[in-house]
Amino acid sequence: MSANGGTKAIVAALLANVGIAVTKFIAFLLSGSSSMLAEAVHSVADSGNQGLLLLGGKRAKRAATPEHPFGYGRERYIYAFIVSIVLFSIGGLFALYEAYHKWHHKGGIESWQWLPVAVLVAAIIMESFSFRTAIKESNQIRGNQSWVRFIRRAKAPELPVVLLEDFGALIGLVFALFGVTMTLITGNGEWDAAGTAMIGILLVVIAVVLAIETKSLLLGEGAEASDVAAIERAVTDGPEVERIIHMKTLYLGPEELMVAAKIAVPEWESAHDLARGINAVEARIRAAVPIARVIYLEPDVYSVAAAKAGTGAAADTAVPQPQDASGEAAGRPGG
């Protein structure tokens, strides 16, 4: 669901940004407004970013290979990280450079003076429709989460990226409209430069936020606490498992979760019965959390004494220590 919603939002943003970029470039060529140029480059960067997200989504669907046995699901995270770099360099830094250049070469908008205003108003309307689509698609999977938590915790990167891009585009358009309008009113090009600088700072901030959140996904994130709890209940909700000794989860991609656990099992009469019990546990896990597609369960016999003799973590099953003639464990201080 998240992948389909993400694709729809990406396509809507791509179509809007291509049309907006063309009109902004025309307005810049006719008026010479630096805010219009910064916004035009911003729209080009956004269009390229949406193309990168679509490419990442397509490449992530490739089947697993011996070289990449867990598949290519994380490729979506890589392309989302590239998006943050593009937004920072092409969008943000270019806008700041253009603001610096305009500030030192002051000049008002001398021709087609009100064309930039008309273009910016039209761009705000078109961008609002794109933003509305992103919000609508995000609400289908956001649930009761706040927008901040959704952006920070979403495992599918496309919707948070498009949301932040569209939000940044709308705010940037308002900044550009402010700079252009004040330049027209006062005849002072410094307002145009100020609007351009505000756009640059905004894009740099958004790019940094995207980079930080995508970096976390690239490093590898575990399942949400609610999913971990559901998996734990599924594992222990039957006679096959006495307890979980330790368990770890990892997202292999936005819709694929790996579960690895060492489990304490009772003594089975045969390996066949043990295998059948493990298969039953795996079936319960997949029923509870459908995205748990890669599951590794290691059966073990749990002992409280052995656990205490280990490193202090219940994750370890300690090897029994040899005993001396007095019956005490060798190497342990006497009473």
Tab-separated table of C-alpha atoms in Angstrom:
chain	number	residue	atom	x	y	z
A	1	MET	CA	0.000	0.000	0.000
A	2	SER	CA	2.742	2.427	0.877
A	3	ALA	CA	4.589	1.715	-2.341
A	4	ASN	CA	1.529	2.346	-4.505
A	5	GLY	CA	0.623	5.488	-2.577
A	6	GLY	CA	4.192	6.689	-2.786
A	7	THR	CA	4.286	6.211	-6.558
A	8	LYS	CA	1.056	8.143	-7.037
A	9	ALA	CA	2.339	11.039	-4.949
A	10	ILE	CA	5.680	11.020	-6.798
A	11	VAL	CA	4.038	11.136	-10.230
A	12	ALA	CA	1.730	13.965	-9.153
A	13	ALA	CA	4.703	15.947	-7.820
A	14	LEU	CA	6.762	15.239	-10.952
A	15	LEU	CA	4.065	16.472	-13.332
A	16	ALA	CA	3.488	19.590	-11.249
A	17	ASN	CA	7.187	20.431	-10.974
A	18	VAL	CA	7.917	20.010	-14.677
A	19	GLY	CA	5.126	22.423	-15.599
A	20	ILE	CA	6.111	24.853	-12.860
A	21	ALA	CA	9.804	24.783	-13.845
A	22	VAL	CA	9.018	25.732	-17.440
A	23	THR	CA	6.839	28.688	-16.448
A	24	LYS	CA	9.403	29.884	-13.880
A	25	PHE	CA	12.231	29.850	-16.414
A	26	ILE	CA	10.117	31.845	-18.864
A	27	ALA	CA	9.292	34.358	-16.135
A	28	PHE	CA	12.990	34.657	-15.212
A	29	LEU	CA	14.077	35.218	-18.814
A	30	LEU	CA	11.487	37.963	-19.272
A	31	SER	CA	11.855	39.682	-15.889
A	32	GLY	CA	15.388	38.896	-14.685
A	33	SER	CA	14.179	38.127	-11.139
A	34	SER	CA	16.714	36.122	-9.121
A	35	SER	CA	13.919	34.691	-6.988
A	36	MET	CA	12.350	33.300	-10.138
A	37	LEU	CA	15.667	31.743	-11.200
A	38	ALA	CA	16.166	30.169	-7.766
A	39	GLU	CA	12.627	28.814	-7.828
A	40	ALA	CA	13.068	27.513	-11.389
A	41	VAL	CA	16.238	25.634	-10.401
A	42	HIS	CA	14.432	24.394	-7.291
A	43	SER	CA	11.654	22.942	-9.460
A	44	VAL	CA	14.191	21.316	-11.789
A	45	ALA	CA	15.925	19.748	-8.763
A	46	ASP	CA	12.582	18.513	-7.432
A	47	SER	CA	11.700	17.018	-10.825
A	48	GLY	CA	15.014	15.194	-10.908
A	49	ASN	CA	14.465	14.011	-7.362
A	50	GLN	CA	11.085	12.530	-8.213
A	51	GLY	CA	12.697	10.774	-11.166
A	52	LEU	CA	15.318	9.338	-8.804
A	53	LEU	CA	12.629	8.079	-6.409
A	54	LEU	CA	10.785	6.348	-9.257
A	55	LEU	CA	14.047	4.785	-10.456
A	56	GLY	CA	14.883	3.614	-6.945
A	57	GLY	CA	11.448	2.045	-6.545
A	58	LYS	CA	11.849	0.171	-9.835
A	59	ARG	CA	15.373	-1.086	-9.088
A	60	ALA	CA	14.348	-2.204	-5.586
A	61	LYS	CA	11.963	-4.765	-7.127
A	62	ARG	CA	14.796	-6.819	-8.603
A	63	ALA	CA	14.990	-10.421	-7.425
A	64	ALA	CA	17.611	-11.496	-4.920
A	65	THR	CA	20.917	-12.796	-6.265
A	66	PRO	CA	23.763	-14.819	-4.692
A	67	GLU	CA	25.707	-11.563	-4.355
A	68	HIS	CA	22.711	-9.812	-2.738
A	69	PRO	CA	20.826	-12.663	-1.056
A	70	PHE	CA	18.405	-10.368	0.784
A	71	GLY	CA	17.363	-8.537	-2.375
A	72	TYR	CA	17.529	-4.857	-3.308
A	73	GLY	CA	14.832	-3.361	-1.089
A	74	ARG	CA	17.265	-0.921	0.533
A	75	GLU	CA	17.997	0.652	-2.836
A	76	ARG	CA	14.988	2.870	-2.218
A	77	TYR	CA	16.835	4.296	0.790
A	78	ILE	CA	19.950	4.961	-1.296
A	79	TYR	CA	18.044	6.952	-3.895
A	80	ALA	CA	16.231	8.882	-1.182
A	81	PHE	CA	19.628	9.811	0.279
A	82	ILE	CA	20.799	10.966	-3.168
A	83	VAL	CA	17.680	13.156	-3.302
A	84	SER	CA	18.783	14.941	-0.136
A	85	ILE	CA	22.205	15.593	-1.683
A	86	VAL	CA	20.668	16.959	-4.890
A	87	LEU	CA	18.282	19.171	-2.935
A	88	PHE	CA	21.166	20.504	-0.829
A	89	SER	CA	23.617	21.149	-3.660
A	90	ILE	CA	21.545	22.070	-6.702
A	91	GLY	CA	18.596	23.592	-4.879
A	92	GLY	CA	19.893	25.131	-1.668
A	93	LEU	CA	23.478	26.111	-2.488
A	94	PHE	CA	22.566	27.504	-5.906
A	95	ALA	CA	19.858	29.679	-4.369
A	96	LEU	CA	22.311	31.012	-1.776
A	97	TYR	CA	24.873	31.754	-4.498
A	98	GLU	CA	22.255	33.541	-6.582
A	99	ALA	CA	21.189	35.582	-3.538
A	100	TYR	CA	24.806	36.614	-2.919
A	101	HIS	CA	25.231	37.591	-6.566
A	102	LYS	CA	21.991	39.574	-6.627
A	103	TRP	CA	22.821	41.367	-3.376
A	104	HIS	CA	26.070	42.699	-4.858
A	105	HIS	CA	24.498	43.571	-8.214
A	106	LYS	CA	21.413	45.388	-7.092
A	107	GLY	CA	18.681	46.065	-9.558
A	108	GLY	CA	14.915	45.993	-9.661
A	109	ILE	CA	12.633	44.120	-12.017
A	110	GLU	CA	12.488	46.413	-15.040
A	111	SER	CA	10.498	44.428	-17.606
A	112	TRP	CA	7.418	42.230	-17.437
A	113	GLN	CA	7.193	43.406	-13.870
A	114	TRP	CA	4.043	41.614	-12.766
A	115	LEU	CA	4.671	38.397	-14.704
A	116	PRO	CA	6.685	36.829	-11.840
A	117	VAL	CA	3.814	37.503	-9.445
A	118	ALA	CA	1.311	35.811	-11.771
A	119	VAL	CA	3.623	32.833	-12.287
A	120	LEU	CA	4.267	32.439	-8.563
A	121	VAL	CA	0.549	32.561	-7.721
A	122	ALA	CA	-0.159	29.945	-10.404
A	123	ALA	CA	2.737	27.824	-9.095
A	124	ILE	CA	1.364	27.993	-5.548
A	125	ILE	CA	-1.977	26.686	-6.819
A	126	MET	CA	-0.380	23.814	-8.771
A	127	GLU	CA	1.979	22.928	-5.935
A	128	SER	CA	-0.955	22.893	-3.508
A	129	PHE	CA	-2.632	20.155	-5.549
A	130	SER	CA	0.573	18.101	-5.469
A	131	PHE	CA	0.915	18.642	-1.709
A	132	ARG	CA	-2.723	17.671	-1.229
A	133	THR	CA	-2.114	14.375	-3.068
A	134	ALA	CA	0.921	13.624	-0.885
A	135	ILE	CA	-1.080	14.346	2.277
A	136	LYS	CA	-3.979	12.187	1.119
A	137	GLU	CA	-1.732	9.219	0.300
A	138	SER	CA	0.221	9.620	3.547
A	139	ASN	CA	-2.941	9.655	5.656
A	140	GLN	CA	-3.761	6.149	4.430
A	141	ILE	CA	-0.743	4.735	6.276
A	142	ARG	CA	-0.017	7.441	8.870
A	143	GLY	CA	-2.736	6.334	11.285
A	144	ASN	CA	-2.726	8.290	14.547
A	145	GLN	CA	0.899	9.348	14.276
A	146	SER	CA	1.796	13.009	14.249
A	147	TRP	CA	3.300	14.348	11.031
A	148	VAL	CA	6.704	14.706	12.681
A	149	ARG	CA	6.676	11.116	13.907
A	150	PHE	CA	5.426	9.856	10.537
A	151	ILE	CA	8.317	11.535	8.711
A	152	ARG	CA	10.837	10.310	11.281
A	153	ARG	CA	9.563	6.723	11.559
A	154	ALA	CA	8.238	5.906	8.078
A	155	LYS	CA	10.097	2.962	6.547
A	156	ALA	CA	9.028	3.767	2.979
A	157	PRO	CA	11.050	6.909	2.147
A	158	GLU	CA	9.073	8.173	-0.840
A	159	LEU	CA	6.098	9.765	0.909
A	160	PRO	CA	8.147	11.628	3.560
A	161	VAL	CA	10.492	12.889	0.832
A	162	VAL	CA	7.634	14.125	-1.357
A	163	LEU	CA	5.875	15.659	1.649
A	164	LEU	CA	8.964	17.631	2.670
A	165	GLU	CA	9.714	18.637	-0.918
A	166	ASP	CA	6.174	19.865	-1.547
A	167	PHE	CA	6.074	21.650	1.797
A	168	GLY	CA	9.422	23.283	1.046
A	169	ALA	CA	8.250	24.210	-2.438
A	170	LEU	CA	5.135	25.937	-1.093
A	171	ILE	CA	7.062	27.878	1.551
A	172	GLY	CA	9.739	28.724	-1.020
A	173	LEU	CA	7.094	30.090	-3.382
A	174	VAL	CA	5.774	32.299	-0.597
A	175	PHE	CA	9.317	33.569	0.057
A	176	ALA	CA	9.800	34.244	-3.656
A	177	LEU	CA	6.439	36.028	-3.879
A	178	PHE	CA	7.413	38.177	-0.900
A	179	GLY	CA	10.782	39.104	-2.423
A	180	VAL	CA	9.369	39.874	-5.863
A	181	THR	CA	6.427	41.882	-4.520
A	182	MET	CA	8.628	43.992	-2.232
A	183	THR	CA	11.058	44.589	-5.115
A	184	LEU	CA	8.209	45.794	-7.314
A	185	ILE	CA	6.889	48.072	-4.580
A	186	THR	CA	10.240	49.578	-3.533
A	187	GLY	CA	12.280	49.200	-6.707
A	188	ASN	CA	15.068	47.780	-4.522
A	189	GLY	CA	16.568	44.492	-5.745
A	190	GLU	CA	17.794	43.639	-2.264
A	191	TRP	CA	14.316	42.333	-1.461
A	192	ASP	CA	14.587	39.943	-4.399
A	193	ALA	CA	17.978	38.786	-3.087
A	194	ALA	CA	16.538	38.351	0.411
A	195	GLY	CA	13.712	36.178	-0.908
A	196	THR	CA	16.230	34.083	-2.811
A	197	ALA	CA	18.390	33.656	0.305
A	198	MET	CA	15.368	32.547	2.328
A	199	ILE	CA	14.628	29.913	-0.321
A	200	GLY	CA	18.224	28.677	-0.152
A	201	ILE	CA	18.253	28.396	3.640
A	202	LEU	CA	14.909	26.566	3.577
A	203	LEU	CA	16.137	24.005	1.037
A	204	VAL	CA	19.375	23.398	2.918
A	205	VAL	CA	17.438	22.738	6.153
A	206	ILE	CA	15.040	20.323	4.430
A	207	ALA	CA	17.949	18.543	2.737
A	208	VAL	CA	19.724	18.082	6.072
A	209	VAL	CA	16.554	16.666	7.690
A	210	LEU	CA	16.115	14.234	4.783
A	211	ALA	CA	19.760	13.174	4.952
A	212	ILE	CA	19.568	12.491	8.709
A	213	GLU	CA	16.387	10.436	8.466
A	214	THR	CA	17.517	8.487	5.391
A	215	LYS	CA	20.893	7.784	6.996
A	216	SER	CA	19.089	6.026	9.837
A	217	LEU	CA	17.271	3.806	7.323
A	218	LEU	CA	20.506	3.038	5.495
A	219	LEU	CA	22.220	2.008	8.732
A	220	GLY	CA	19.342	-0.353	9.444
A	221	GLU	CA	16.317	0.097	11.684
A	222	GLY	CA	14.464	-2.479	13.714
A	223	ALA	CA	10.729	-3.008	13.854
A	224	GLU	CA	8.413	-0.647	15.677
A	225	ALA	CA	7.686	-1.473	19.318
A	226	SER	CA	4.130	-2.542	18.438
A	227	ASP	CA	5.391	-4.994	15.807
A	228	VAL	CA	8.074	-6.340	18.166
A	229	ALA	CA	5.390	-6.967	20.795
A	230	ALA	CA	3.169	-8.710	18.228
A	231	ILE	CA	6.048	-10.934	17.120
A	232	GLU	CA	6.904	-11.828	20.722
A	233	ARG	CA	3.288	-12.779	21.404
A	234	ALA	CA	3.189	-14.889	18.247
A	235	VAL	CA	6.373	-16.736	19.230
A	236	THR	CA	5.276	-17.598	22.754
A	237	ASP	CA	1.568	-18.120	22.034
A	238	GLY	CA	1.828	-21.888	21.794
A	239	PRO	CA	3.393	-24.955	23.368
A	240	GLU	CA	6.311	-24.980	20.915
A	241	VAL	CA	8.307	-22.256	22.697
A	242	GLU	CA	8.916	-21.793	26.409
A	243	ARG	CA	10.448	-18.338	26.145
A	244	ILE	CA	12.438	-16.019	23.893
A	245	ILE	CA	16.092	-15.939	24.872
A	246	HIS	CA	16.814	-13.001	22.573
A	247	MET	CA	15.448	-11.558	19.367
A	248	LYS	CA	16.485	-8.969	16.784
A	249	THR	CA	14.626	-7.436	13.852
A	250	LEU	CA	15.867	-5.514	10.827
A	251	TYR	CA	14.170	-3.865	7.861
A	252	LEU	CA	15.611	-5.266	4.624
A	253	GLY	CA	13.412	-2.833	2.719
A	254	PRO	CA	10.291	-0.751	3.364
A	255	GLU	CA	8.010	-3.810	3.090
A	256	GLU	CA	10.328	-6.595	4.214
A	257	LEU	CA	11.308	-7.340	7.800
A	258	MET	CA	13.852	-9.891	8.998
A	259	VAL	CA	13.326	-11.611	12.351
A	260	ALA	CA	16.110	-13.568	14.046
A	261	ALA	CA	15.566	-15.154	17.439
A	262	LYS	CA	17.023	-17.716	19.781
A	263	ILE	CA	14.141	-19.529	21.446
A	264	ALA	CA	13.926	-21.905	24.372
A	265	VAL	CA	12.035	-25.052	23.407
A	266	PRO	CA	10.935	-28.078	25.421
A	267	GLU	CA	12.569	-31.415	24.828
A	268	TRP	CA	11.089	-32.906	21.671
A	269	GLU	CA	11.076	-36.618	20.952
A	270	SER	CA	12.321	-36.168	17.393
A	271	ALA	CA	13.847	-33.609	15.062
A	272	HIS	CA	10.707	-33.891	12.931
A	273	ASP	CA	8.547	-32.684	15.818
A	274	LEU	CA	10.992	-29.840	16.513
A	275	ALA	CA	10.918	-28.708	12.864
A	276	ARG	CA	7.132	-28.868	12.806
A	277	GLY	CA	6.963	-26.736	15.942
A	278	ILE	CA	9.313	-24.117	14.481
A	279	ASN	CA	7.254	-23.987	11.291
A	280	ALA	CA	4.140	-23.366	13.363
A	281	VAL	CA	5.870	-20.470	15.140
A	282	GLU	CA	6.978	-18.967	11.835
A	283	ALA	CA	3.404	-19.168	10.524
A	284	ARG	CA	2.110	-17.311	13.581
A	285	ILE	CA	4.761	-14.593	13.156
A	286	ARG	CA	3.813	-14.015	9.507
A	287	ALA	CA	0.137	-13.901	10.427
A	288	ALA	CA	0.784	-11.319	13.147
A	289	VAL	CA	3.219	-9.145	11.116
A	290	PRO	CA	2.833	-9.897	7.381
A	291	ILE	CA	5.981	-7.967	6.392
A	292	ALA	CA	8.086	-10.408	8.470
A	293	ARG	CA	9.161	-12.384	5.423
A	294	VAL	CA	12.651	-13.554	6.437
A	295	ILE	CA	12.610	-15.495	9.715
A	296	TYR	CA	15.459	-17.346	11.411
A	297	LEU	CA	14.680	-19.254	14.625
A	298	GLU	CA	17.432	-20.991	16.594
A	299	PRO	CA	16.109	-23.546	19.103
A	300	ASP	CA	17.931	-23.924	22.410
A	301	VAL	CA	17.382	-25.256	25.918
A	302	TYR	CA	17.134	-22.452	28.462
A	303	SER	CA	18.655	-22.749	31.893
A	304	VAL	CA	18.487	-20.077	34.580
A	305	ALA	CA	21.763	-21.261	36.063
A	306	ALA	CA	23.441	-21.249	32.667
A	307	ALA	CA	22.157	-17.772	31.932
A	308	LYS	CA	23.516	-16.480	35.236
A	309	ALA	CA	26.859	-18.067	34.543
A	310	GLY	CA	27.095	-16.250	31.215
A	311	THR	CA	27.830	-12.602	30.537
A	312	GLY	CA	24.768	-11.437	32.415
A	313	ALA	CA	22.539	-11.202	29.352
A	314	ALA	CA	19.726	-13.685	28.869
A	315	ALA	CA	20.832	-13.812	25.236
A	316	ASP	CA	23.662	-16.193	26.127
A	317	THR	CA	23.441	-19.850	26.941
A	318	ALA	CA	26.530	-20.465	29.017
A	319	VAL	CA	28.615	-23.597	28.692
A	320	PRO	CA	28.507	-25.513	32.011
A	321	GLN	CA	31.759	-25.107	33.875
A	322	PRO	CA	33.783	-28.198	34.868
A	323	GLN	CA	33.526	-29.103	38.526
A	324	ASP	CA	36.315	-30.122	40.887
A	325	ALA	CA	36.235	-32.950	43.394
A	326	SER	CA	34.310	-30.859	45.927
A	327	GLY	CA	31.453	-30.407	43.462
A	328	GLU	CA	32.041	-26.680	42.970
A	329	ALA	CA	32.695	-25.088	39.620
A	330	ALA	CA	36.381	-24.815	38.878
A	331	GLY	CA	37.756	-21.307	38.993
A	332	ARG	CA	34.963	-20.001	41.200
A	333	PRO	CA	36.024	-18.553	44.535
A	334	GLY	CA	35.262	-20.718	47.479
A	335	GLY	CA	33.045	-19.830	50.375
